[in-house]
CSV table of C-alpha atoms in Angstrom, one decimal:
chain,number,residue,atom,x,y,z
A,177,UNK,CA,-57.2,0.6,30.1
A,178,UNK,CA,-53.5,0.2,30.9
A,179,UNK,CA,-53.1,-2.4,28.1
A,180,UNK,CA,-54.6,0.0,25.6
A,181,UNK,CA,-52.2,2.8,26.7
A,182,UNK,CA,-49.3,0.3,26.3
A,183,UNK,CA,-50.4,-0.8,22.9
A,184,UNK,CA,-50.9,2.9,21.9
A,185,UNK,CA,-47.4,3.8,23.2
A,186,UNK,CA,-45.8,0.9,21.4
A,187,UNK,CA,-47.6,1.7,18.2
A,188,UNK,CA,-46.5,5.4,18.5
A,189,UNK,CA,-42.9,4.4,19.0
A,190,UNK,CA,-43.0,2.0,16.0
A,191,UNK,CA,-44.5,4.7,13.8
A,192,UNK,CA,-41.9,7.3,15.0
A,193,UNK,CA,-39.0,4.8,14.4
A,194,UNK,CA,-40.3,4.0,10.9
A,195,UNK,CA,-40.7,7.6,10.1
A,196,UNK,CA,-37.2,8.4,11.4
A,197,UNK,CA,-35.7,5.6,9.3
A,198,UNK,CA,-37.5,6.7,6.2
A,199,UNK,CA,-36.5,10.4,6.7
A,200,UNK,CA,-32.8,9.6,7.4
A,201,UNK,CA,-30.5,10.6,4.6
A,202,UNK,CA,-29.2,8.0,2.2
A,203,UNK,CA,-25.6,7.2,1.9
A,204,UNK,CA,-23.9,10.3,0.3
A,205,UNK,CA,-23.8,10.1,-3.5
A,206,UNK,CA,-20.4,9.7,-5.1
A,207,UNK,CA,-19.1,13.1,-5.7
A,208,UNK,CA,-17.9,14.0,-9.2
A,209,UNK,CA,-14.2,14.5,-9.5
A,210,UNK,CA,-12.9,18.0,-10.1
A,211,UNK,CA,-10.9,18.5,-13.3
A,212,UNK,CA,-7.7,18.5,-11.3
A,213,UNK,CA,-8.6,15.2,-9.7
A,214,UNK,CA,-9.5,13.7,-13.1
A,215,UNK,CA,-6.2,14.8,-14.5
A,216,UNK,CA,-4.4,13.4,-11.5
A,217,UNK,CA,-6.1,10.0,-11.9
A,218,UNK,CA,-5.4,9.9,-15.7
A,219,UNK,CA,-1.7,10.9,-15.2
A,220,UNK,CA,-1.3,8.4,-12.4
A,221,UNK,CA,-2.6,5.6,-14.6
A,222,UNK,CA,-0.3,6.6,-17.4
A,223,UNK,CA,2.7,6.7,-15.1
A,224,UNK,CA,2.3,3.0,-14.2
A,225,UNK,CA,5.8,1.4,-14.4
A,226,UNK,CA,7.7,4.6,-14.0
A,227,UNK,CA,9.8,5.1,-10.9
A,228,UNK,CA,11.8,7.8,-9.1
A,229,UNK,CA,12.9,10.8,-11.1
A,230,UNK,CA,11.4,9.6,-14.3
A,231,UNK,CA,7.9,9.3,-12.6
A,232,UNK,CA,8.3,12.7,-11.0
A,233,UNK,CA,9.2,14.4,-14.3
A,234,UNK,CA,6.3,12.6,-16.1
A,235,UNK,CA,3.7,13.5,-13.5
A,236,UNK,CA,4.9,17.1,-13.4
A,237,UNK,CA,4.6,17.5,-17.2
A,238,UNK,CA,1.4,15.5,-17.4
A,239,UNK,CA,-0.4,17.5,-14.7
A,240,UNK,CA,0.7,20.8,-16.5
A,241,UNK,CA,-1.0,19.4,-19.6
A,242,UNK,CA,2.2,19.2,-21.5
A,243,UNK,CA,2.5,16.5,-24.1
A,244,UNK,CA,5.4,14.2,-23.4
A,245,UNK,CA,8.3,14.2,-25.9
A,246,UNK,CA,8.5,11.1,-28.0
A,247,UNK,CA,11.1,8.8,-26.6
A,248,UNK,CA,14.2,8.4,-28.7
A,249,UNK,CA,15.2,4.9,-29.9
A,250,UNK,CA,18.0,4.9,-27.4
A,251,UNK,CA,15.5,5.7,-24.6
A,252,UNK,CA,13.2,3.0,-25.7
A,253,UNK,CA,16.1,0.5,-25.8
A,254,UNK,CA,17.1,1.4,-22.3
A,255,UNK,CA,13.6,1.1,-21.0
A,256,UNK,CA,12.8,-2.1,-22.7
A,257,UNK,CA,16.1,-3.6,-21.7
A,258,UNK,CA,15.5,-2.7,-18.1
A,259,UNK,CA,12.0,-4.2,-18.2
A,260,UNK,CA,13.2,-7.4,-19.8
A,261,UNK,CA,16.0,-7.7,-17.2
A,262,UNK,CA,13.5,-7.1,-14.4
A,263,UNK,CA,11.3,-9.9,-15.7
A,264,UNK,CA,14.3,-12.2,-16.0
A,265,UNK,CA,13.6,-12.9,-19.6
A,266,UNK,CA,16.2,-14.9,-21.6
A,267,UNK,CA,16.6,-16.3,-25.1
A,268,UNK,CA,13.6,-16.3,-27.5
A,269,UNK,CA,11.3,-14.8,-24.8
A,270,UNK,CA,13.6,-11.8,-24.4
A,271,UNK,CA,13.9,-11.3,-28.2
A,272,UNK,CA,10.2,-11.4,-28.6
A,273,UNK,CA,9.6,-9.0,-25.7
A,274,UNK,CA,12.2,-6.6,-26.9
A,275,UNK,CA,10.8,-6.6,-30.4
A,276,UNK,CA,7.3,-5.9,-29.2
A,277,UNK,CA,8.5,-3.3,-26.7
A,278,UNK,CA,10.6,-1.4,-29.2
A,279,UNK,CA,7.6,-1.2,-31.7
A,280,UNK,CA,5.4,0.4,-29.1
């Protein structure tokens, strides 16, 4: 009789545990981003490579939904030159990089 009660108790516990596991909530689904979060993500991706005040100004205008003004040739030259210097490019590599950079 005691063996039957023990078997019944163990079976009940297993059934309860299985039911509890099945009823437990799944991992929370990935929440959709709000429009502001989407905009922040997009602007942050576009700001890659910008630093300091330039990045702050870009992020501010991007988050407001403003279209950035086209960079002047002089601004492009400064930016490309700084990037080429940061990459320590010299000679033909630098010329090719500057040409490509200034076209974009």
